[in-house]
mmCIF file of C-alpha atoms in Angstrom:
data_model
loop_
_atom_site.group_PDB
_atom_site.id
_atom_site.type_symbol
_atom_site.label_atom_id
_atom_site.label_comp_id
_atom_site.label_asym_id
_atom_site.label_seq_id
_atom_site.Cartn_x
_atom_site.Cartn_y
_atom_site.Cartn_z
ATOM 1 C CA VAL A 405 0.000 0.000 0.000
ATOM 2 C CA GLY A 406 1.502 3.284 -1.155
ATOM 3 C CA SER A 407 2.789 6.271 0.771
ATOM 4 C CA GLU A 408 -0.207 8.339 -0.355
ATOM 5 C CA MET A 409 -2.455 5.899 1.520
ATOM 6 C CA CYS A 410 -0.296 6.278 4.653
ATOM 7 C CA ILE A 411 -0.607 10.080 4.440
ATOM 8 C CA ARG A 412 -4.391 9.807 4.121
ATOM 9 C CA ASP A 413 -4.540 7.418 7.062
ATOM 10 C CA ARG A 414 -2.466 9.780 9.204
ATOM 11 C CA LEU A 415 -4.769 12.691 8.283
ATOM 12 C CA ILE A 416 -7.825 10.735 9.376
ATOM 13 C CA ALA A 417 -6.119 9.522 12.562
ATOM 14 C CA THR A 418 -5.052 13.082 13.464
ATOM 15 C CA ALA A 419 -8.598 14.390 12.978
ATOM 16 C CA LEU A 420 -10.071 11.584 15.102
ATOM 17 C CA ARG A 421 -7.580 12.186 17.920
ATOM 18 C CA ALA A 422 -8.515 15.887 17.840
ATOM 19 C CA GLY A 423 -12.145 14.910 18.398
ATOM 20 C CA ARG A 424 -13.290 15.801 14.894
ATOM 21 C CA LYS A 425 -15.341 13.507 12.713
ATOM 22 C CA PRO A 426 -13.589 13.645 9.338
ATOM 23 C CA ASP A 427 -15.268 12.970 6.040
ATOM 24 C CA PRO A 428 -14.332 9.558 4.654
ATOM 25 C CA ILE A 429 -11.559 9.486 2.086
ATOM 26 C CA SER A 430 -12.114 7.544 -1.119
ATOM 27 C CA VAL A 431 -9.297 5.434 -2.485
ATOM 28 C CA ASN A 432 -9.259 3.870 -5.939
ATOM 29 C CA VAL A 433 -8.481 0.149 -5.870
ATOM 30 C CA SER A 434 -7.548 -1.693 -9.041
ATOM 31 C CA ARG A 435 -7.801 -5.291 -10.142
ATOM 32 C CA VAL A 436 -4.003 -5.501 -9.755
ATOM 33 C CA ASN A 437 -4.348 -4.488 -6.093
ATOM 34 C CA LEU A 438 -6.912 -7.206 -5.465
ATOM 35 C CA TYR A 439 -4.705 -9.872 -7.057
ATOM 36 C CA ASN A 440 -1.768 -8.803 -4.867
ATOM 37 C CA PRO A 441 -1.745 -11.241 -1.935
ATOM 38 C CA ASN A 442 -0.206 -8.583 0.362
ATOM 39 C CA PHE A 443 -2.630 -5.774 -0.453
ATOM 40 C CA LEU A 444 -5.593 -6.865 1.676
ATOM 41 C CA GLU A 445 -3.464 -7.519 4.735
ATOM 42 C CA SER A 446 -1.567 -4.241 4.251
ATOM 43 C CA LEU A 447 -4.800 -2.294 4.066
ATOM 44 C CA VAL A 448 -6.168 -3.873 7.229
ATOM 45 C CA ASN A 449 -2.796 -3.338 8.975
ATOM 46 C CA LEU A 450 -2.859 0.371 8.069
ATOM 47 C CA VAL A 451 -6.246 1.017 9.660
ATOM 48 C CA GLU A 452 -5.154 -0.946 12.729
ATOM 49 C CA LYS A 453 -1.796 0.867 12.925
ATOM 50 C CA TYR A 454 -3.436 4.303 12.843
ATOM 51 C CA ARG A 455 -6.500 3.158 14.824
ATOM 52 C CA ILE A 456 -8.909 4.257 12.120
ATOM 53 C CA PRO A 457 -12.344 2.717 11.860
ATOM 54 C CA PRO A 458 -12.358 1.233 8.335
ATOM 55 C CA GLU A 459 -15.546 3.071 7.401
ATOM 56 C CA TYR A 460 -13.416 6.223 7.054
ATOM 57 C CA LEU A 461 -11.738 4.705 3.988
ATOM 58 C CA HIS A 462 -14.092 4.201 1.077
ATOM 59 C CA LEU A 463 -12.706 1.804 -1.489
ATOM 60 C CA GLU A 464 -13.692 2.666 -5.035
ATOM 61 C CA LEU A 465 -13.456 -0.295 -7.365
ATOM 62 C CA THR A 466 -14.100 0.406 -11.010
ATOM 63 C CA GLU A 467 -16.914 -1.547 -12.516
ATOM 64 C CA SER A 468 -14.390 -3.365 -14.727
ATOM 65 C CA VAL A 469 -12.937 -4.975 -11.585
ATOM 66 C CA PHE A 470 -16.334 -6.493 -10.899
ATOM 67 C CA SER A 471 -16.586 -7.875 -14.421
ATOM 68 C CA ASP A 472 -13.839 -10.325 -13.507
ATOM 69 C CA THR A 473 -15.792 -13.218 -12.039
ATOM 70 C CA GLU A 474 -12.791 -15.066 -10.704
ATOM 71 C CA ASN A 475 -13.157 -16.078 -7.090
ATOM 72 C CA VAL A 476 -10.015 -14.131 -6.205
ATOM 73 C CA ILE A 477 -11.819 -10.851 -6.900
ATOM 74 C CA LEU A 478 -15.084 -11.898 -5.271
ATOM 75 C CA ASN A 479 -13.253 -13.179 -2.194
ATOM 76 C CA ALA A 480 -11.106 -10.042 -1.928
ATOM 77 C CA VAL A 481 -14.097 -7.719 -2.156
ATOM 78 C CA ASN A 482 -16.047 -9.789 0.382
ATOM 79 C CA TYR A 483 -13.027 -9.796 2.722
ATOM 80 C CA LEU A 484 -12.720 -5.995 2.544
ATOM 81 C CA HIS A 485 -16.441 -5.540 3.057
ATOM 82 C CA LYS A 486 -16.470 -7.848 6.075
ATOM 83 C CA ALA A 487 -13.432 -5.969 7.466
ATOM 84 C CA GLY A 488 -15.660 -2.896 7.601
ATOM 85 C CA PHE A 489 -14.597 -0.973 4.506
ATOM 86 C CA THR A 490 -17.243 0.772 2.432
ATOM 87 C CA ILE A 491 -17.168 -0.554 -1.135
ATOM 88 C CA LEU A 492 -18.184 1.716 -4.000
ATOM 89 C CA MET A 493 -18.802 0.366 -7.493
ATOM 90 C CA ASP A 494 -17.188 3.161 -9.507
ATOM 91 C CA ASP A 495 -17.888 4.100 -13.141
ATOM 92 C CA PHE A 496 -21.110 2.078 -13.259
ATOM 93 C CA GLY A 497 -22.379 1.989 -16.826
ATOM 94 C CA SER A 498 -19.012 2.749 -18.396
ATOM 95 C CA GLY A 499 -19.149 -0.212 -20.750
ATOM 96 C CA TYR A 500 -18.400 -3.199 -18.540
ATOM 97 C CA SER A 501 -21.810 -3.330 -16.887
ATOM 98 C CA SER A 502 -22.833 -6.645 -15.554
ATOM 99 C CA LEU A 503 -26.095 -6.269 -13.753
ATOM 100 C CA ASN A 504 -25.596 -9.816 -12.528
ATOM 101 C CA MET A 505 -22.546 -8.664 -10.530
ATOM 102 C CA LEU A 506 -24.768 -6.363 -8.468
ATOM 103 C CA LYS A 507 -26.347 -9.410 -6.868
ATOM 104 C CA ASP A 508 -23.034 -11.188 -6.241
ATOM 105 C CA ILE A 509 -20.885 -8.333 -4.918
ATOM 106 C CA ASP A 510 -21.289 -6.607 -1.571
ATOM 107 C CA ALA A 511 -21.127 -3.055 -2.882
ATOM 108 C CA ASP A 512 -22.415 -0.295 -0.618
ATOM 109 C CA VAL A 513 -22.679 2.518 -3.157
ATOM 110 C CA LEU A 514 -23.226 2.746 -6.907
ATOM 111 C CA LYS A 515 -21.355 5.550 -8.700
ATOM 112 C CA LEU A 516 -22.906 6.407 -12.069
ATOM 113 C CA ASP A 517 -20.369 7.022 -14.792
ATOM 114 C CA MET A 518 -20.149 10.615 -15.958
ATOM 115 C CA LYS A 519 -20.961 9.565 -19.534
ATOM 116 C CA PHE A 520 -24.600 9.199 -18.465
ATOM 117 C CA LEU A 521 -24.739 12.991 -18.347
ATOM 118 C CA ASP A 522 -23.301 13.445 -21.828
ATOM 119 C CA LEU A 523 -26.700 14.398 -23.209
ATOM 120 C CA ASN A 524 -27.549 16.263 -26.396
ATOM 121 C CA PRO A 525 -30.827 16.971 -28.260
ATOM 122 C CA GLU A 526 -30.572 13.680 -30.191
ATOM 123 C CA ASN A 527 -30.152 11.401 -27.159
ATOM 124 C CA ASN A 528 -31.688 13.427 -24.322
ATOM 125 C CA ASP A 529 -34.944 11.474 -23.948
ATOM 126 C CA LYS A 530 -33.230 8.103 -24.091
ATOM 127 C CA GLY A 531 -30.441 9.272 -21.778
ATOM 128 C CA VAL A 532 -32.859 10.586 -19.156
ATOM 129 C CA SER A 533 -34.797 7.301 -19.316
ATOM 130 C CA ILE A 534 -31.614 5.309 -18.743
ATOM 131 C CA ILE A 535 -30.515 7.490 -15.803
ATOM 132 C CA THR A 536 -34.010 7.141 -14.316
ATOM 133 C CA ALA A 537 -33.901 3.347 -14.697
ATOM 134 C CA VAL A 538 -30.447 3.082 -13.086
ATOM 135 C CA LEU A 539 -31.508 5.289 -10.165
ATOM 136 C CA ASP A 540 -34.701 3.251 -9.710
ATOM 137 C CA MET A 541 -32.663 0.037 -9.765
ATOM 138 C CA ALA A 542 -30.255 1.437 -7.159
ATOM 139 C CA ARG A 543 -33.206 2.362 -4.924
ATOM 140 C CA GLN A 544 -34.681 -1.141 -5.328
ATOM 141 C CA LEU A 545 -31.309 -2.590 -4.290
ATOM 142 C CA ASP A 546 -31.109 -0.135 -1.370
ATOM 143 C CA LEU A 547 -27.854 1.263 -2.781
ATOM 144 C CA PRO A 548 -27.147 4.977 -2.578
ATOM 145 C CA ALA A 549 -26.250 6.313 -6.031
ATOM 146 C CA ILE A 550 -23.690 9.029 -6.716
ATOM 147 C CA ALA A 551 -23.655 10.737 -10.110
ATOM 148 C CA GLU A 552 -20.124 11.551 -11.233
ATOM 149 C CA GLY A 553 -18.978 14.350 -13.498
ATOM 150 C CA ILE A 554 -21.386 17.122 -12.543
ATOM 151 C CA GLU A 555 -20.162 20.277 -14.252
ATOM 152 C CA THR A 556 -23.244 22.431 -14.757
ATOM 153 C CA ASP A 557 -26.238 23.694 -12.859
ATOM 154 C CA GLU A 558 -28.437 22.139 -15.573
ATOM 155 C CA GLN A 559 -27.002 18.661 -14.880
ATOM 156 C CA LEU A 560 -27.484 19.106 -11.145
ATOM 157 C CA LYS A 561 -31.107 20.212 -11.562
ATOM 158 C CA LEU A 562 -31.830 17.225 -13.812
ATOM 159 C CA LEU A 563 -30.390 14.810 -11.235
ATOM 160 C CA GLU A 564 -32.351 16.463 -8.424
ATOM 161 C CA LEU A 565 -35.523 16.150 -10.535
ATOM 162 C CA LEU A 566 -34.771 12.424 -11.065
ATOM 163 C CA GLY A 567 -34.216 11.882 -7.335
ATOM 164 C CA CYS A 568 -30.445 11.418 -7.320
ATOM 165 C CA GLU A 569 -29.355 12.369 -3.814
ATOM 166 C CA TYR A 570 -25.579 12.506 -4.291
ATOM 167 C CA ALA A 571 -23.369 14.073 -6.921
ATOM 168 C CA GLN A 572 -19.730 14.932 -7.417
ATOM 169 C CA GLY A 573 -17.766 16.809 -10.021
ATOM 170 C CA TYR A 574 -16.090 20.025 -11.054
ATOM 171 C CA TYR A 575 -19.360 21.849 -10.377
ATOM 172 C CA TYR A 576 -18.403 21.630 -6.712
ATOM 173 C CA TYR A 577 -14.600 21.457 -6.742
ATOM 174 C CA LYS A 578 -11.750 20.411 -8.977
ATOM 175 C CA PRO A 579 -9.354 17.788 -7.550
ATOM 176 C CA MET A 580 -7.248 19.190 -4.730
ATOM 177 C CA PRO A 581 -4.017 18.098 -3.101
ATOM 178 C CA ILE A 582 -4.325 16.481 0.305
#
């Protein structure tokens, strides 16, 4: 587990010791990480070392990770979930969608790929219908949904109208250093 992860863990630990309740920090986890036999143990060791409840580290796994049905991936994700980490299925709908994986994986949050919001006059009606269907499906599965890539007030208003409760993107802030 990289030095950036250690820095993030120390930031969370410092805030907790100061009596503050920090916002969780999201960390991208790749398929390569999950195949690394030392990764899972290192991650658990880090939260133990810094005495951080694992729910303060949200693990974002791209949807393509979930398309790999090998037991190694399924077991790794289940292990992390049982260890208390929040698992986010990132980039949902980006081209690797397997709706079947939603029933097999213990994901806590569904993050809608930003391409869903790439609407124009030719595809607007279809696009809105698809976003609505994905949000309805997430609600049926009791999964919070986060729309990624919000850049305009118009996009935000559309998502609010469709009942999407969470959004992220440049509309709010551009990426910032720790």
